[in-house]
Tab-separated table of N, CA and C in Angstrom:
chain	number	residue	atom	x	y	z
A	1	MET	N	-12.160	-21.303	6.121
A	1	MET	CA	-11.396	-20.109	6.433
A	1	MET	C	-11.779	-18.999	5.453
A	2	ALA	N	-11.954	-17.804	5.983
A	2	ALA	CA	-12.325	-16.665	5.148
A	2	ALA	C	-11.164	-16.276	4.240
A	3	LYS	N	-11.513	-15.831	3.068
A	3	LYS	CA	-10.509	-15.412	2.092
A	3	LYS	C	-10.165	-13.938	2.320
A	4	HIS	N	-8.884	-13.631	2.291
A	4	HIS	CA	-8.443	-12.244	2.475
A	4	HIS	C	-8.845	-11.405	1.269
A	5	THR	N	-9.226	-10.150	1.543
A	5	THR	CA	-9.614	-9.240	0.463
A	5	THR	C	-8.896	-7.897	0.569
A	6	GLN	N	-7.830	-7.861	1.365
A	6	GLN	CA	-7.022	-6.643	1.455
A	6	GLN	C	-5.622	-6.988	1.934
A	7	ALA	N	-4.679	-6.098	1.603
A	7	ALA	CA	-3.284	-6.272	2.018
A	7	ALA	C	-2.699	-4.893	2.300
A	8	HIS	N	-1.768	-4.840	3.244
A	8	HIS	CA	-1.153	-3.579	3.648
A	8	HIS	C	0.353	-3.764	3.754
A	9	LEU	N	1.080	-2.746	3.320
A	9	LEU	CA	2.537	-2.757	3.357
A	9	LEU	C	2.984	-1.429	3.943
A	10	SER	N	3.782	-1.468	5.027
A	10	SER	CA	4.225	-0.238	5.695
A	10	SER	C	5.748	-0.121	5.679
A	11	ARG	N	6.210	1.111	5.612
A	11	ARG	CA	7.634	1.421	5.689
A	11	ARG	C	7.802	2.676	6.553
A	12	THR	N	8.863	2.685	7.355
A	12	THR	CA	9.201	3.852	8.159
A	12	THR	C	10.395	4.534	7.512
A	13	ILE	N	10.247	5.843	7.271
A	13	ILE	CA	11.272	6.622	6.571
A	13	ILE	C	11.580	7.875	7.373
A	14	ASP	N	12.843	8.205	7.475
A	14	ASP	CA	13.281	9.421	8.154
A	14	ASP	C	12.751	10.630	7.371
A	15	LYS	N	12.106	11.568	8.101
A	15	LYS	CA	11.536	12.751	7.441
A	15	LYS	C	12.578	13.589	6.722
A	16	SER	N	13.826	13.531	7.166
A	16	SER	CA	14.863	14.387	6.583
A	16	SER	C	15.472	13.809	5.299
A	17	LYS	N	15.067	12.608	4.890
A	17	LYS	CA	15.606	12.001	3.668
A	17	LYS	C	15.180	12.816	2.449
A	18	PRO	N	16.001	12.828	1.400
A	18	PRO	CA	15.653	13.593	0.189
A	18	PRO	C	14.387	13.054	-0.479
A	19	THR	N	13.706	13.933	-1.176
A	19	THR	CA	12.467	13.577	-1.863
A	19	THR	C	12.681	12.436	-2.860
A	20	GLY	N	13.806	12.436	-3.553
A	20	GLY	CA	14.097	11.377	-4.522
A	20	GLY	C	14.121	10.004	-3.879
A	21	LEU	N	14.701	9.915	-2.689
A	21	LEU	CA	14.753	8.640	-1.972
A	21	LEU	C	13.350	8.208	-1.545
A	22	LYS	N	12.539	9.169	-1.116
A	22	LYS	CA	11.161	8.862	-0.723
A	22	LYS	C	10.360	8.374	-1.930
A	23	ASP	N	10.536	9.010	-3.077
A	23	ASP	CA	9.836	8.590	-4.291
A	23	ASP	C	10.253	7.184	-4.705
A	24	MET	N	11.534	6.874	-4.590
A	24	MET	CA	12.022	5.548	-4.936
A	24	MET	C	11.405	4.498	-3.995
A	25	THR	N	11.306	4.832	-2.731
A	25	THR	CA	10.704	3.916	-1.759
A	25	THR	C	9.242	3.664	-2.102
A	26	LYS	N	8.526	4.703	-2.492
A	26	LYS	CA	7.118	4.542	-2.885
A	26	LYS	C	6.983	3.619	-4.096
A	27	ARG	N	7.826	3.799	-5.087
A	27	ARG	CA	7.778	2.939	-6.275
A	27	ARG	C	8.081	1.491	-5.914
A	28	GLN	N	9.050	1.290	-5.014
A	28	GLN	CA	9.376	-0.068	-4.572
A	28	GLN	C	8.184	-0.712	-3.867
A	29	MET	N	7.508	0.048	-3.027
A	29	MET	CA	6.354	-0.483	-2.302
A	29	MET	C	5.241	-0.876	-3.277
A	30	GLU	N	5.020	-0.041	-4.297
A	30	GLU	CA	4.010	-0.365	-5.311
A	30	GLU	C	4.375	-1.655	-6.046
A	31	TYR	N	5.641	-1.807	-6.375
A	31	TYR	CA	6.109	-3.009	-7.065
A	31	TYR	C	5.920	-4.245	-6.180
A	32	TYR	N	6.354	-4.157	-4.917
A	32	TYR	CA	6.240	-5.293	-4.006
A	32	TYR	C	4.782	-5.678	-3.765
A	33	MET	N	3.905	-4.689	-3.676
A	33	MET	CA	2.490	-4.991	-3.469
A	33	MET	C	1.943	-5.746	-4.680
A	34	GLY	N	2.268	-5.293	-5.884
A	34	GLY	CA	1.820	-5.981	-7.093
A	34	GLY	C	2.324	-7.411	-7.144
A	35	ALA	N	3.594	-7.595	-6.783
A	35	ALA	CA	4.174	-8.945	-6.780
A	35	ALA	C	3.479	-9.832	-5.752
A	36	LYS	N	3.168	-9.285	-4.589
A	36	LYS	CA	2.491	-10.059	-3.550
A	36	LYS	C	1.089	-10.462	-3.993
A	37	LEU	N	0.383	-9.550	-4.647
A	37	LEU	CA	-0.961	-9.874	-5.122
A	37	LEU	C	-0.913	-10.991	-6.155
A	38	ILE	N	0.040	-10.929	-7.068
A	38	ILE	CA	0.195	-11.990	-8.064
A	38	ILE	C	0.484	-13.315	-7.356
A	39	GLU	N	1.335	-13.264	-6.343
A	39	GLU	CA	1.710	-14.467	-5.593
A	39	GLU	C	0.502	-15.145	-4.944
A	40	ILE	N	-0.452	-14.340	-4.458
A	40	ILE	CA	-1.624	-14.926	-3.805
A	40	ILE	C	-2.792	-15.143	-4.768
A	41	GLY	N	-2.566	-14.861	-6.053
A	41	GLY	CA	-3.574	-15.145	-7.064
A	41	GLY	C	-4.576	-14.044	-7.331
A	42	VAL	N	-4.220	-12.805	-7.010
A	42	VAL	CA	-5.099	-11.654	-7.260
A	42	VAL	C	-4.506	-10.835	-8.395
A	43	ASP	N	-5.333	-10.489	-9.374
A	43	ASP	CA	-4.884	-9.644	-10.479
A	43	ASP	C	-4.670	-8.223	-9.948
A	44	PRO	N	-3.443	-7.705	-9.986
A	44	PRO	CA	-3.178	-6.358	-9.461
A	44	PRO	C	-4.031	-5.268	-10.116
A	45	LYS	N	-4.461	-5.488	-11.344
A	45	LYS	CA	-5.289	-4.494	-12.027
A	45	LYS	C	-6.724	-4.484	-11.509
A	46	SER	N	-7.137	-5.548	-10.809
A	46	SER	CA	-8.503	-5.613	-10.294
A	46	SER	C	-8.630	-4.960	-8.920
A	47	ALA	N	-7.505	-4.676	-8.283
A	47	ALA	CA	-7.517	-4.079	-6.943
A	47	ALA	C	-7.513	-2.556	-7.032
A	48	ILE	N	-7.943	-1.927	-5.938
A	48	ILE	CA	-7.789	-0.474	-5.806
A	48	ILE	C	-6.790	-0.233	-4.680
A	49	TYR	N	-6.100	0.887	-4.747
A	49	TYR	CA	-4.987	1.158	-3.848
A	49	TYR	C	-5.181	2.492	-3.144
A	50	ARG	N	-4.686	2.563	-1.911
A	50	ARG	CA	-4.733	3.794	-1.137
A	50	ARG	C	-3.424	3.958	-0.370
A	51	TRP	N	-2.953	5.209	-0.276
A	51	TRP	CA	-1.774	5.556	0.512
A	51	TRP	C	-2.223	6.240	1.785
A	52	SER	N	-1.498	6.004	2.876
A	52	SER	CA	-1.685	6.790	4.092
A	52	SER	C	-0.307	7.068	4.682
A	53	MET	N	-0.204	8.150	5.428
A	53	MET	CA	1.068	8.533	6.020
A	53	MET	C	0.802	9.066	7.418
A	54	GLU	N	1.629	8.625	8.360
A	54	GLU	CA	1.522	9.054	9.748
A	54	GLU	C	2.901	9.517	10.212
A	55	VAL	N	2.940	10.671	10.863
A	55	VAL	CA	4.202	11.206	11.377
A	55	VAL	C	4.394	10.683	12.795
A	56	LYS	N	5.579	10.103	13.027
A	56	LYS	CA	5.948	9.623	14.364
A	56	LYS	C	7.336	10.157	14.686
A	57	GLY	N	7.368	11.269	15.416
A	57	GLY	CA	8.647	11.892	15.763
A	57	GLY	C	9.371	12.381	14.523
A	58	ASN	N	10.592	11.886	14.300
A	58	ASN	CA	11.392	12.281	13.143
A	58	ASN	C	11.156	11.370	11.939
A	59	ASN	N	10.171	10.497	12.034
A	59	ASN	CA	9.903	9.537	10.960
A	59	ASN	C	8.508	9.704	10.383
A	60	GLU	N	8.360	9.205	9.186
A	60	GLU	CA	7.055	9.090	8.534
A	60	GLU	C	6.800	7.597	8.320
A	61	VAL	N	5.619	7.150	8.683
A	61	VAL	CA	5.241	5.759	8.440
A	61	VAL	C	4.252	5.771	7.281
A	62	TRP	N	4.678	5.220	6.162
A	62	TRP	CA	3.845	5.153	4.966
A	62	TRP	C	3.225	3.771	4.884
A	63	THR	N	1.940	3.732	4.563
A	63	THR	CA	1.248	2.462	4.386
A	63	THR	C	0.566	2.469	3.029
A	64	TYR	N	0.824	1.416	2.273
A	64	TYR	CA	0.215	1.233	0.954
A	64	TYR	C	-0.747	0.063	1.090
A	65	SER	N	-2.004	0.298	0.774
A	65	SER	CA	-3.036	-0.709	0.959
A	65	SER	C	-3.682	-1.075	-0.367
A	66	ALA	N	-3.991	-2.351	-0.513
A	66	ALA	CA	-4.690	-2.858	-1.697
A	66	ALA	C	-5.992	-3.505	-1.243
A	67	TYR	N	-7.048	-3.261	-1.991
A	67	TYR	CA	-8.364	-3.816	-1.678
A	67	TYR	C	-8.945	-4.467	-2.920
A	68	TRP	N	-9.540	-5.643	-2.750
A	68	TRP	CA	-10.205	-6.332	-3.845
A	68	TRP	C	-11.394	-7.088	-3.266
A	69	GLY	N	-12.239	-7.588	-4.122
A	69	GLY	CA	-13.388	-8.365	-3.662
A	69	GLY	C	-14.315	-7.558	-2.772
A	70	ASP	N	-14.734	-8.154	-1.647
A	70	ASP	CA	-15.671	-7.512	-0.725
A	70	ASP	C	-15.125	-6.206	-0.148
A	71	SER	N	-13.837	-6.198	0.186
A	71	SER	CA	-13.244	-4.974	0.750
A	71	SER	C	-13.275	-3.827	-0.248
A	72	LYS	N	-13.056	-4.133	-1.511
A	72	LYS	CA	-13.100	-3.111	-2.557
A	72	LYS	C	-14.506	-2.539	-2.660
A	73	GLU	N	-15.510	-3.416	-2.646
A	73	GLU	CA	-16.903	-2.959	-2.731
A	73	GLU	C	-17.252	-2.055	-1.546
A	74	LYS	N	-16.880	-2.462	-0.334
A	74	LYS	CA	-17.168	-1.663	0.857
A	74	LYS	C	-16.494	-0.294	0.788
A	75	LEU	N	-15.231	-0.275	0.363
A	75	LEU	CA	-14.503	0.982	0.276
A	75	LEU	C	-15.137	1.924	-0.743
A	76	LEU	N	-15.501	1.390	-1.897
A	76	LEU	CA	-16.128	2.219	-2.929
A	76	LEU	C	-17.490	2.754	-2.473
A	77	ASN	N	-18.217	1.964	-1.712
A	77	ASN	CA	-19.519	2.410	-1.197
A	77	ASN	C	-19.366	3.509	-0.149
A	78	GLN	N	-18.262	3.487	0.600
A	78	GLN	CA	-18.016	4.511	1.614
A	78	GLN	C	-17.590	5.831	0.994
A	79	GLU	N	-16.956	5.770	-0.159
A	79	GLU	CA	-16.482	6.998	-0.812
A	79	GLU	C	-17.617	7.603	-1.546
């Protein structure tokens, strides 16, 4: 079985929520991603991270992605 080299975490947030609440949600997502990487045996400091945001009606869908190993190399080569 192939080994995973990336992980993604998404949250849907109402666009009208205060900025402070959105910032808190972002920090929580960063924390959860780090914890998940540790859980699967990946050093969070060895990964690279990217944010993306998509507007869907009155909501924003935020996705926090982590890349390591082969996926990290491919991403860095594309940039």
